[in-house]
PDB file of C-alpha atoms in Angstrom:
ATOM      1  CA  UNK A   1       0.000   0.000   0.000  1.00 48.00           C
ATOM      2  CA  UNK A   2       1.364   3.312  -0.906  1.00 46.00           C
ATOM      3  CA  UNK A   3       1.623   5.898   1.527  1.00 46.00           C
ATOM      4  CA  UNK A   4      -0.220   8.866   1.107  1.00 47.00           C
ATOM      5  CA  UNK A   5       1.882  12.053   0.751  1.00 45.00           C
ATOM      6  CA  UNK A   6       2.123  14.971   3.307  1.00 47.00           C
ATOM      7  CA  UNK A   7      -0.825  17.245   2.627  1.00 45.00           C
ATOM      8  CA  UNK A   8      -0.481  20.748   1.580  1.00 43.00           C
ATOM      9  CA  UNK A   9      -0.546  24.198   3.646  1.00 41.00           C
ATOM     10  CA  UNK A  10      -4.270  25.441   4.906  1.00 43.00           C
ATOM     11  CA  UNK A  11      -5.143  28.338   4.404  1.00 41.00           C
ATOM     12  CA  UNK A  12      -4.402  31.298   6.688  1.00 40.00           C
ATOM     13  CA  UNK A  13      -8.536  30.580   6.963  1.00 40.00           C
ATOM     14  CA  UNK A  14      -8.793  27.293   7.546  1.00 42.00           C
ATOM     15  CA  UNK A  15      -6.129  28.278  10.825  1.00 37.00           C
ATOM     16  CA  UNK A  16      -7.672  31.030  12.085  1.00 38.00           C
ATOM     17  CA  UNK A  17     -11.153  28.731  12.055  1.00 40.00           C
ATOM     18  CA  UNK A  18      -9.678  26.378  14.238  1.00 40.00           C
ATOM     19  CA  UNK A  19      -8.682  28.140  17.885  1.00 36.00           C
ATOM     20  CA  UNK A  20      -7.570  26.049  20.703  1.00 39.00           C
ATOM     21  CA  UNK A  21      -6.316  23.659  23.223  1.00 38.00           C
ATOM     22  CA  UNK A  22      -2.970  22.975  22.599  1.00 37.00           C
ATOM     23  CA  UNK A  23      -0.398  26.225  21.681  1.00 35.00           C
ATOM     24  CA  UNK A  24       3.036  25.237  19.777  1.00 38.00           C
ATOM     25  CA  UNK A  25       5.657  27.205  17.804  1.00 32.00           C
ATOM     26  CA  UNK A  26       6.883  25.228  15.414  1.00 33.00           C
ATOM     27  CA  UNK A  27      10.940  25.909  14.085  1.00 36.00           C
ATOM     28  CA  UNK A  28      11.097  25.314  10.355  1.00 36.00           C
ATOM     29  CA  UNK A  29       8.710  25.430   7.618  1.00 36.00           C
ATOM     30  CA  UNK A  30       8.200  21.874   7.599  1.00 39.00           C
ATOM     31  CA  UNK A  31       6.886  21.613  10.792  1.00 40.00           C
ATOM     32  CA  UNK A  32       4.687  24.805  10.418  1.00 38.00           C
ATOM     33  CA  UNK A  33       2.929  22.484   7.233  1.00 42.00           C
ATOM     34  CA  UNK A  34       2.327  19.621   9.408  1.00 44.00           C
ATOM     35  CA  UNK A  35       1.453  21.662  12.344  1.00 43.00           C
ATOM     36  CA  UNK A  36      -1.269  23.516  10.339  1.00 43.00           C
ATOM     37  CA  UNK A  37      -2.610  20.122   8.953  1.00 45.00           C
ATOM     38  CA  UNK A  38      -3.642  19.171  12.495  1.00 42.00           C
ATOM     39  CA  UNK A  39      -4.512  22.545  13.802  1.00 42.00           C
ATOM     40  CA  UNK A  40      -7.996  21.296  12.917  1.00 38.00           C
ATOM     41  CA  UNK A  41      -7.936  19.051  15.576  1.00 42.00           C
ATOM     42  CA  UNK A  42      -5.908  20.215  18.268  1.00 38.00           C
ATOM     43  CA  UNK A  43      -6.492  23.637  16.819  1.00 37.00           C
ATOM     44  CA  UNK A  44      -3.057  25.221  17.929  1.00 33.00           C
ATOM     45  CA  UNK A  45      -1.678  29.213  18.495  1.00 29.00           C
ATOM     46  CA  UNK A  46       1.860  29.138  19.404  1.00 30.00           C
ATOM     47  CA  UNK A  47       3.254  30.267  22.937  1.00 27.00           C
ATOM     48  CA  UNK A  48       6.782  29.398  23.303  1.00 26.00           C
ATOM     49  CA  UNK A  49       8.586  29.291  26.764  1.00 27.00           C
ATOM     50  CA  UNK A  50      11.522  30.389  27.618  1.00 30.00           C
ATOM     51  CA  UNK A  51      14.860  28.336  27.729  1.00 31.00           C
ATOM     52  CA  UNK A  52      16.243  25.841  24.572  1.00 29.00           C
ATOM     53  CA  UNK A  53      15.597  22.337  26.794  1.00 30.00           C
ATOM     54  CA  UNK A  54      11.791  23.261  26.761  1.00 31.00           C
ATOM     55  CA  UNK A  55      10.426  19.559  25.855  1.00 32.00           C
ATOM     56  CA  UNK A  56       7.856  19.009  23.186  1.00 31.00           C
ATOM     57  CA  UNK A  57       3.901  20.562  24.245  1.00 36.00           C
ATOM     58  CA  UNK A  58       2.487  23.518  25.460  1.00 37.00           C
ATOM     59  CA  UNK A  59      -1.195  23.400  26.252  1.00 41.00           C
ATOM     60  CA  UNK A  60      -3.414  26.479  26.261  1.00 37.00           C
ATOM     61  CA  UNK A  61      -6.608  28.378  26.748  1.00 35.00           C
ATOM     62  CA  UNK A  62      -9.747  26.447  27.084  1.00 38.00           C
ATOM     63  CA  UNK A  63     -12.299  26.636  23.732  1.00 38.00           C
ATOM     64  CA  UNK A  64     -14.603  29.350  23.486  1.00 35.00           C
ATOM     65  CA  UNK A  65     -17.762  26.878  23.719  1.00 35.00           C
ATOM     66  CA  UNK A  66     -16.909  25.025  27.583  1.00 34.00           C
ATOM     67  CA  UNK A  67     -18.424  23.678  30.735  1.00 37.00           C
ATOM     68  CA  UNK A  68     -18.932  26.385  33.161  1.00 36.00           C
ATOM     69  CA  UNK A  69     -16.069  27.001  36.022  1.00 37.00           C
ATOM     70  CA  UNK A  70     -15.791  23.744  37.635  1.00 38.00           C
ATOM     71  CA  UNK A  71     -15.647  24.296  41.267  1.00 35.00           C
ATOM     72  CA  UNK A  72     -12.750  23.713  43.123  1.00 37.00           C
ATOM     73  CA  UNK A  73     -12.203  20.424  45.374  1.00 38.00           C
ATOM     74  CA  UNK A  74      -9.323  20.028  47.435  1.00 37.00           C
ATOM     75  CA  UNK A  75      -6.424  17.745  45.872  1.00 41.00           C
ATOM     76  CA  UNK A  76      -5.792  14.664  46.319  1.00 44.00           C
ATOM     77  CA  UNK A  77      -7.489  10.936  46.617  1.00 44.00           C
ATOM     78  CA  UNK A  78     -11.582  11.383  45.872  1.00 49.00           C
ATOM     79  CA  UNK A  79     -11.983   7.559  44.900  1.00 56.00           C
ATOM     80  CA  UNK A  80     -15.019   6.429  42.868  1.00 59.00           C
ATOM     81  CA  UNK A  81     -15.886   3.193  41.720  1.00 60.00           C
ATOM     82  CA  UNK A  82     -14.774   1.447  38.293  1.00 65.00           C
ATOM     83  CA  UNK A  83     -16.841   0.813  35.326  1.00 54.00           C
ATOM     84  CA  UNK A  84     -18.917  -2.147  35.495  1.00 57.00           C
ATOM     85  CA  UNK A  85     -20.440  -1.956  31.991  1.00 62.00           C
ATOM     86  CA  UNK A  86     -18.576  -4.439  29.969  1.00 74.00           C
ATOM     87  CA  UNK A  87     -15.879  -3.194  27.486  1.00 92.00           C
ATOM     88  CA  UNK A  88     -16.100  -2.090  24.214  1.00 96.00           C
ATOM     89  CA  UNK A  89     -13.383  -1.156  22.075  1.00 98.00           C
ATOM     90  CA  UNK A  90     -14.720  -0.600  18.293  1.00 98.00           C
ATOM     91  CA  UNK A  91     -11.064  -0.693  16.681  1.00 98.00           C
ATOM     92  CA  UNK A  92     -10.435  -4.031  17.783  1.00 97.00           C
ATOM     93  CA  UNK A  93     -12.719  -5.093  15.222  1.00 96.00           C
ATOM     94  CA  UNK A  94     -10.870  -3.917  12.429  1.00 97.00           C
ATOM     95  CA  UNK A  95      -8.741  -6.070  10.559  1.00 97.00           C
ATOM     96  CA  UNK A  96      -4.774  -4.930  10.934  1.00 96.00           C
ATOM     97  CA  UNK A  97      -4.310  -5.173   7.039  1.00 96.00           C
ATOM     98  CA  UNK A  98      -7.842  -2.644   6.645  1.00 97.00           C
ATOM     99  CA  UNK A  99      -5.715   0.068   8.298  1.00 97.00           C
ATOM    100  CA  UNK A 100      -3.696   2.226   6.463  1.00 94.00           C
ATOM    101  CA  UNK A 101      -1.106   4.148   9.489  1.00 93.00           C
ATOM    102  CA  UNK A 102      -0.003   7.691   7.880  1.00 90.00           C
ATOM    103  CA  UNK A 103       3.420   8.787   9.097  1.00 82.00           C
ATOM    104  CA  UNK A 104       2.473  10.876  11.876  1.00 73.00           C
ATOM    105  CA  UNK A 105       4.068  14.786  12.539  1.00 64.00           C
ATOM    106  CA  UNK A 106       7.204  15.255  15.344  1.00 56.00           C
ATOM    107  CA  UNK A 107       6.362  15.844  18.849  1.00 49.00           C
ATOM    108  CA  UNK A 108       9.455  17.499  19.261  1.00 48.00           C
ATOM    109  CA  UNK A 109       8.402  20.364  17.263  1.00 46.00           C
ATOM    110  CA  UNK A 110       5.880  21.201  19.373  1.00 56.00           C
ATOM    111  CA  UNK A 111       6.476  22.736  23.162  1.00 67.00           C
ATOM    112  CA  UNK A 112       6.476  21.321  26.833  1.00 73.00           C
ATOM    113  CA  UNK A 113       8.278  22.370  30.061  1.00 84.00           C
ATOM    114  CA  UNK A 114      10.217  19.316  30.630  1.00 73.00           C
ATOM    115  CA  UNK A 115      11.961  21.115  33.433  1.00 81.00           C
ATOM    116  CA  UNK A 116       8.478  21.471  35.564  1.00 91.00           C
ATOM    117  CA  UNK A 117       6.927  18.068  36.953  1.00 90.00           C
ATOM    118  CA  UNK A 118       3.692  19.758  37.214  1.00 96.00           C
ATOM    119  CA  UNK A 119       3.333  21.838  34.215  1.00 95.00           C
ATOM    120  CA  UNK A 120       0.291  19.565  33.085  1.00 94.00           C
ATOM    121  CA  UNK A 121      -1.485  19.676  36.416  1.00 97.00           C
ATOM    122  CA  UNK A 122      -0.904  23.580  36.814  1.00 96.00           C
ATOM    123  CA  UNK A 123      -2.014  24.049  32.984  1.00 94.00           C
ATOM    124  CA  UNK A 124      -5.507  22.259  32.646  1.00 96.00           C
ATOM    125  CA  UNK A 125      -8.305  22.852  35.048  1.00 98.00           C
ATOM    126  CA  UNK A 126      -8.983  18.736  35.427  1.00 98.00           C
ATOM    127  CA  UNK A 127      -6.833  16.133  37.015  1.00 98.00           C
ATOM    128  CA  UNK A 128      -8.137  12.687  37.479  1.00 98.00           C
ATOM    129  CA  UNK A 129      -7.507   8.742  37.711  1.00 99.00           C
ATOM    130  CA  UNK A 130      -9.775   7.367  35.031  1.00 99.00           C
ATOM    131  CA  UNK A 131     -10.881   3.877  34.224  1.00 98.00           C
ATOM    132  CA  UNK A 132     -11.308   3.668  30.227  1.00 98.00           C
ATOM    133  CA  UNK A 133     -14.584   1.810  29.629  1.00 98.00           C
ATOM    134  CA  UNK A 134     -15.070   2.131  26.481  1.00 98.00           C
ATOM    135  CA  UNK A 135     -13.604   2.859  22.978  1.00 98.00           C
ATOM    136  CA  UNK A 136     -16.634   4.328  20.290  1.00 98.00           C
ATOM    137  CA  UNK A 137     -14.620   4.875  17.161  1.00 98.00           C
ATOM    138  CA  UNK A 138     -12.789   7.704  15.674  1.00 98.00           C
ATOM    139  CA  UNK A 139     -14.520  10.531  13.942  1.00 98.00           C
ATOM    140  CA  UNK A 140     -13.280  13.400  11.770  1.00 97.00           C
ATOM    141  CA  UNK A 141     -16.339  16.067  12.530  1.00 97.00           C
ATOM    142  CA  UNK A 142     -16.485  17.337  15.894  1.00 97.00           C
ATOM    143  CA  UNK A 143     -19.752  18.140  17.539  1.00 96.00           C
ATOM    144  CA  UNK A 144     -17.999  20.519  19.819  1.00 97.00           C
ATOM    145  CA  UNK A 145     -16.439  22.839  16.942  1.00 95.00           C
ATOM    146  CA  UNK A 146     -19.106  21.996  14.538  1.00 96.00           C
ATOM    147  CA  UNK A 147     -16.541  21.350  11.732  1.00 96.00           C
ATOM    148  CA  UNK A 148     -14.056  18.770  10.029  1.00 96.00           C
ATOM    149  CA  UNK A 149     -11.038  18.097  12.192  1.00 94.00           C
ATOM    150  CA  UNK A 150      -8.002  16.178  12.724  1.00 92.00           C
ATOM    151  CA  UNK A 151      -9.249  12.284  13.624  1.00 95.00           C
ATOM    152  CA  UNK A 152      -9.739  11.772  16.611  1.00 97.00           C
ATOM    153  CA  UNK A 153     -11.096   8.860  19.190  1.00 98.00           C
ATOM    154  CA  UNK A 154     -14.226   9.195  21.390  1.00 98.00           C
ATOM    155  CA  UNK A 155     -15.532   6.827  24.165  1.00 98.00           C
ATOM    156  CA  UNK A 156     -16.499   6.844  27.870  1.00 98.00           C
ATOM    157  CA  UNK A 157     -14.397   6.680  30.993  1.00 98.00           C
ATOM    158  CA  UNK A 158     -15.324   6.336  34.601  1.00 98.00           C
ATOM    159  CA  UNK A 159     -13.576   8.822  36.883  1.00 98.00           C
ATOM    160  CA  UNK A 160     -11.847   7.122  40.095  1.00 98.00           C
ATOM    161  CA  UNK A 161      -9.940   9.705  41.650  1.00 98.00           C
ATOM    162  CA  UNK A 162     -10.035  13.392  41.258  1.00 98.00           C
ATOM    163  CA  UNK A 163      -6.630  15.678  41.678  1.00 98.00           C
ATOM    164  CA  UNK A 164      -8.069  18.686  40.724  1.00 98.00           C
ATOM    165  CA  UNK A 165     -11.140  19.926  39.381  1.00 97.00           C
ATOM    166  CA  UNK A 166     -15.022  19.570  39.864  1.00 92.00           C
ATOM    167  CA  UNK A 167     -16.334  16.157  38.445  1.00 96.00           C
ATOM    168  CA  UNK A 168     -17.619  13.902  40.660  1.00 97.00           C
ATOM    169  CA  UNK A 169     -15.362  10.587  41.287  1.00 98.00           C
ATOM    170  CA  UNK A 170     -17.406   7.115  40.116  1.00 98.00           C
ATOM    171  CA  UNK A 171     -19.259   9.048  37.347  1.00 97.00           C
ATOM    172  CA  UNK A 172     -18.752   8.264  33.741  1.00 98.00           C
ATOM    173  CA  UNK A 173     -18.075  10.689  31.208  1.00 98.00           C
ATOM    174  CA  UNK A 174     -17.436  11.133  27.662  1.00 98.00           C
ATOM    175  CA  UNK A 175     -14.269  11.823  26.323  1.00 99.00           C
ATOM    176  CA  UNK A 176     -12.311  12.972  23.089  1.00 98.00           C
ATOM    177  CA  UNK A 177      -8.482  12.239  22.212  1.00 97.00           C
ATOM    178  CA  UNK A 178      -6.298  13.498  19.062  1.00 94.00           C
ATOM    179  CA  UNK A 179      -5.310  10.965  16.795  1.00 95.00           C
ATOM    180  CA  UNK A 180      -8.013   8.071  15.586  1.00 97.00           C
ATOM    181  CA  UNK A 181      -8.733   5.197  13.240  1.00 98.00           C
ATOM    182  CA  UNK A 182     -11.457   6.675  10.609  1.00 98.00           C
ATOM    183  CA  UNK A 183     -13.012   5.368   7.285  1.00 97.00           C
ATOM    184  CA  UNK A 184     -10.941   6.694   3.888  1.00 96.00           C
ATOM    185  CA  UNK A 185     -13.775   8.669   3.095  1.00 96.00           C
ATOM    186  CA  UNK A 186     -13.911  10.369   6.668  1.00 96.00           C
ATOM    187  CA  UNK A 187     -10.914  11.228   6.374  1.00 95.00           C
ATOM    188  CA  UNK A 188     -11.382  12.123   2.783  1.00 95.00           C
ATOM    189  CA  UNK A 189     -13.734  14.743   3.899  1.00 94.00           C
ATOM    190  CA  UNK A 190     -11.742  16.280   6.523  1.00 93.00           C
ATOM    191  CA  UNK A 191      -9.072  17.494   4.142  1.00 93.00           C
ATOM    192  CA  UNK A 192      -9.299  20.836   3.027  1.00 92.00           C
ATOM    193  CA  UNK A 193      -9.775  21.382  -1.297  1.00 94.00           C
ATOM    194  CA  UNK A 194      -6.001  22.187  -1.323  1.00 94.00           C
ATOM    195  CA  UNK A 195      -4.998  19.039   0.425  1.00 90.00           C
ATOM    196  CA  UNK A 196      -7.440  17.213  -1.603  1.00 93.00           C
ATOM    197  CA  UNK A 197      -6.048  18.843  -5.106  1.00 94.00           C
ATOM    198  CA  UNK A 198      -2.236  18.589  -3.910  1.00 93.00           C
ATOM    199  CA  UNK A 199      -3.369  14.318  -3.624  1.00 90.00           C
ATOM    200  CA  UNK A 200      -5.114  14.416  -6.712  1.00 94.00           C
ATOM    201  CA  UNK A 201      -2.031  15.928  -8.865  1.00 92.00           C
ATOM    202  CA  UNK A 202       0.231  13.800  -7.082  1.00 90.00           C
ATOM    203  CA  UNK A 203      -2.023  10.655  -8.513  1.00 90.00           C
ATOM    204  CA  UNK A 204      -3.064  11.708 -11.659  1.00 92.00           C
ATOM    205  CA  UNK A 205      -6.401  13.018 -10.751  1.00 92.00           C
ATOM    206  CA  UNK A 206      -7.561  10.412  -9.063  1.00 91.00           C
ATOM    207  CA  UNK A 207      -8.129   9.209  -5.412  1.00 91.00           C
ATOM    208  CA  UNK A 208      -5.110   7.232  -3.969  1.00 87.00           C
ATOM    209  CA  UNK A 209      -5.254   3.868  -3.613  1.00 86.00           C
ATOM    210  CA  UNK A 210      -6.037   3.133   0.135  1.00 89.00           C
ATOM    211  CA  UNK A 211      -7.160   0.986   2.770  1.00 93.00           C
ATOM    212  CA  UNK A 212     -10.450   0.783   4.223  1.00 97.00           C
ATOM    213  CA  UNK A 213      -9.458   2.838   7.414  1.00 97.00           C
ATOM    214  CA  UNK A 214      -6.879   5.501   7.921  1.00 96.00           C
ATOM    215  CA  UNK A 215      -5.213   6.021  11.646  1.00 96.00           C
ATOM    216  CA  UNK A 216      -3.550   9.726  11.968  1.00 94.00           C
ATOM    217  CA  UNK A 217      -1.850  10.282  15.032  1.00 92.00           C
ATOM    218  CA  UNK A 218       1.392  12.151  16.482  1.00 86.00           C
ATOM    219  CA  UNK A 219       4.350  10.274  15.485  1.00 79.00           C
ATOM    220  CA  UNK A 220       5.525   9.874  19.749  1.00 84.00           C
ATOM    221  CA  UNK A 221       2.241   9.606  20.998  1.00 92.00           C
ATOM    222  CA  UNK A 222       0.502   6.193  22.505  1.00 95.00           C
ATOM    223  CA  UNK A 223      -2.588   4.805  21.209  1.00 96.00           C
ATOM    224  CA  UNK A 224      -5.444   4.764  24.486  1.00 98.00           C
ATOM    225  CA  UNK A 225      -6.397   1.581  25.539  1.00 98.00           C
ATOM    226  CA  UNK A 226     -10.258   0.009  26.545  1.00 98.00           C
ATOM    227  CA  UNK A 227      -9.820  -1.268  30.550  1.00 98.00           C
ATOM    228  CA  UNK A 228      -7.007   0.476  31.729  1.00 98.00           C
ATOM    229  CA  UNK A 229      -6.516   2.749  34.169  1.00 99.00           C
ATOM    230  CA  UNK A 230      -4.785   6.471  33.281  1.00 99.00           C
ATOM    231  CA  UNK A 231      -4.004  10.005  34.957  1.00 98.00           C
ATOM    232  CA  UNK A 232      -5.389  12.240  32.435  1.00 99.00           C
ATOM    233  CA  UNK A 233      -5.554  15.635  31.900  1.00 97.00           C
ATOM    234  CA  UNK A 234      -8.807  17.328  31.030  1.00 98.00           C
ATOM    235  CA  UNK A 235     -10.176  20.513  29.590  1.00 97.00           C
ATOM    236  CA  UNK A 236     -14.197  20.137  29.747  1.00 98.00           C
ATOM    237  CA  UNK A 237     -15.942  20.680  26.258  1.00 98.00           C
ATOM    238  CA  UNK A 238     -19.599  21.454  25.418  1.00 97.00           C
ATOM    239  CA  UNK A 239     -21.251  22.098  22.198  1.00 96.00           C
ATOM    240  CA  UNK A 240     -22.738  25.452  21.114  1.00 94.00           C
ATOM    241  CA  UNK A 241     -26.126  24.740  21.971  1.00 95.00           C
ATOM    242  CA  UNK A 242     -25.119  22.882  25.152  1.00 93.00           C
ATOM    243  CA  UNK A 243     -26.271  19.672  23.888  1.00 93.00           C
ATOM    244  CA  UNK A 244     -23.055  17.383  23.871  1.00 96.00           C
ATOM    245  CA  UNK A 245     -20.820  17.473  26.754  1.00 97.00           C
ATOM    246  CA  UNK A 246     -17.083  15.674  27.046  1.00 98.00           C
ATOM    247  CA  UNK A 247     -13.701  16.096  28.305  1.00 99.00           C
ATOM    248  CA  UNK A 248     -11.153  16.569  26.211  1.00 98.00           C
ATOM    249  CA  UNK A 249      -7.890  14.350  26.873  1.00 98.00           C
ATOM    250  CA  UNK A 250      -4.880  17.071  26.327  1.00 94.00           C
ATOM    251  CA  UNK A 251      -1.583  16.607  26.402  1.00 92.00           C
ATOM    252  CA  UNK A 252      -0.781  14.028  24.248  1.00 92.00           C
ATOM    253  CA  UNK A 253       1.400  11.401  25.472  1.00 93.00           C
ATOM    254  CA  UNK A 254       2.361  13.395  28.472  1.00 93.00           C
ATOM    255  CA  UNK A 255      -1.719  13.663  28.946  1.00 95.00           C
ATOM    256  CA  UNK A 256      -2.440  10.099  29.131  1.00 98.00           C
ATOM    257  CA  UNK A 257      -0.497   8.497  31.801  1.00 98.00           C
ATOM    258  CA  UNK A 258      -1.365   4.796  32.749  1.00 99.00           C
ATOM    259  CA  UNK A 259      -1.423   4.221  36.069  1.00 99.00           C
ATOM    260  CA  UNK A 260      -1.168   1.553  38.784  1.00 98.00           C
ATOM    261  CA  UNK A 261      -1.251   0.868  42.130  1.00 98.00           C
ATOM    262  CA  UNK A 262      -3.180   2.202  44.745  1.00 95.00           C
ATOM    263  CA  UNK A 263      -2.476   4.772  48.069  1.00 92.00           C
ATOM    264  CA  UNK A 264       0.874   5.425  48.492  1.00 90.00           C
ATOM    265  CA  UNK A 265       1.433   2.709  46.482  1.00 96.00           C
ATOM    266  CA  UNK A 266      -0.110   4.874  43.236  1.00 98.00           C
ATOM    267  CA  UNK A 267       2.387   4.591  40.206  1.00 98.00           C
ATOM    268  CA  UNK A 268       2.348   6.306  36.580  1.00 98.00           C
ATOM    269  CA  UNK A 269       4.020   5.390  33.494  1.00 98.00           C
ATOM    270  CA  UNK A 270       6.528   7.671  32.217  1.00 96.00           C
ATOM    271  CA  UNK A 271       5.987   7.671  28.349  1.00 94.00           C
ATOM    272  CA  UNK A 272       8.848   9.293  27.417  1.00 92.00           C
ATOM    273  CA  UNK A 273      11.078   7.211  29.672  1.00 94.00           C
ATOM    274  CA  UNK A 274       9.231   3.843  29.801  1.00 96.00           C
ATOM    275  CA  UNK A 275       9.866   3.754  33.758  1.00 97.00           C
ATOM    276  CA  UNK A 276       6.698   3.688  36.315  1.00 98.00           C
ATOM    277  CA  UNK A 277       7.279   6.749  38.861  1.00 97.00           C
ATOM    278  CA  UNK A 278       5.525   7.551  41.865  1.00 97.00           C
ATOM    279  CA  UNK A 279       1.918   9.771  41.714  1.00 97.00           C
ATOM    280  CA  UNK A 280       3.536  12.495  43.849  1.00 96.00           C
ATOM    281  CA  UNK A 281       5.677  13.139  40.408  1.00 94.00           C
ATOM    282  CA  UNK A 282       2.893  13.736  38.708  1.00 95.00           C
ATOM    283  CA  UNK A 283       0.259  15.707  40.204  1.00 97.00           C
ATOM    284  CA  UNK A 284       0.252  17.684  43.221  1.00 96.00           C
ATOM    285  CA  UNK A 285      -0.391  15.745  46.623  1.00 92.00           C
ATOM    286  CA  UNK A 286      -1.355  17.275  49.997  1.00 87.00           C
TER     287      UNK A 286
END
């Protein structure tokens, strides 16, 4: 299977549609392309902090559709119960040789205090211990911005513990993530007409020759799985007419920490480094 080229610039447009979560400045031209391809999903302005070993993400300013204020609980263990629903994951249903995986962008083009522990839990207003119950799919149009995005994958989780924030421990909720498995004419559809024409030249006019499904994802970033157990960081989302509610998972990799362990005992996986390290070096504890 061939694999599909890099898709061309957006539009200074298509950009300034897609406001955000997640803020990045990218260094070369390159990156600005590929940056720019996903802003419609993780719909990016760049803030860059100071210092050259500033690691790879820099989350920002919550959408302008969101939850109210959640209000403020004190941090630490709030323990709920886990999921007893049984669990669904819709991608393992897919056959391996339907998927087609694109090459995904850099992470390291993109901005994250390495130095600070806590950045994530001082930057999003949500901290929690979640169970993941279920996995729906992937989808390329987002209810929340009302428009064609980056894919990304959707599904439930029930919240065990909260570190910061105001959801209620042992209720489920829905949640979002960058980076999905859709159908090749989802993601057909989420391209811009200058993507779309850029693939078309490159082919002689017509369609590429694909797979069945299409996963798009950050080249570092991990794939969430159905019945673990994670430290996520949240930003709460709601449609414009209040109808569809769900958290946002930010933060890529460094957003999606699984965890085990309980108490003191509490341990989280270290993406980066592969090592589990204790909860205290992760979020703040009392």
């Amino acid at each position: 299977m061939n694999t599909l080229p890099d898709p061309a610039v957006p539009t200074a447009a298509d950009l300034a549609r897609n406001r955000s979560h997640l803020l990045g400045v990218l260094g070369h031209r390159a990156a600005v392309r590929r940056r720019r391809r996903i802003a419609a999903g993780i719909a990016a302005a760049a803030v860059l902090l100071g210092g050259a070993t500033a690691g790879v993400l820099a989350l920002g300013a919550p959408p302008a559709a969101v939850l109210p204020e959640p209000v403020a609980q004190e941090p630490g263990r709030q323990p709920g119960s886990r999921g007893t629903a049984p669990l669904y994951d819709a991608y393992a249903s897919i056959p391996e040789h339907d998927i087609e995986r694109l090459p995904g962008g850099v992470n390291d083009d993109i901005l994250w205090d390495a130095r600070n522990p806590y950045y994530g839990y001082d930057k999003l207003p949500v901290v929690a211990r979640v169970h993941i119950d279920s996995i729906d799919g992937g989808r390329t149009f987002s209810p929340i911005s009302e428009q064609y995005v980056f894919p990304q994958t959707v599904g439930k989780m029930t919240v065990l513990e909260v570190y910061k924030g105001g959801i209620t421990p042992g209720t489920q909720i829905n949640y979002s993530r960058l980076g999905g498995i859709v159908t090749f004419d989802d993601y057909w559809k989420s391209l811009n007409q200058a993507q779309r024409d850029k693939r078309l030249h490159l082919n002689g006019g017509k369609i590429p020759a694909h797979s069945k499904y299409v996963q798009d994802k950050l080249m570092d970033d991990i794939d969430i799985e159905a019945g673990k157990e994670y430290i996520v960081l949240l930003q709460p989302q709601s449609s414009k007419d209040g109808k569809h509610r769900e958290y946002l998972i930010d933060g890529l990799q460094f957003g999606l920490r699984e965890v085990r362990g309980t108490g003191a005992g509490t341990m989280a996986l270290n993406n980066e480094t592969k090592k589990w390290e204790n909860l205290g070096k992760v979020v703040r504890l009392p």
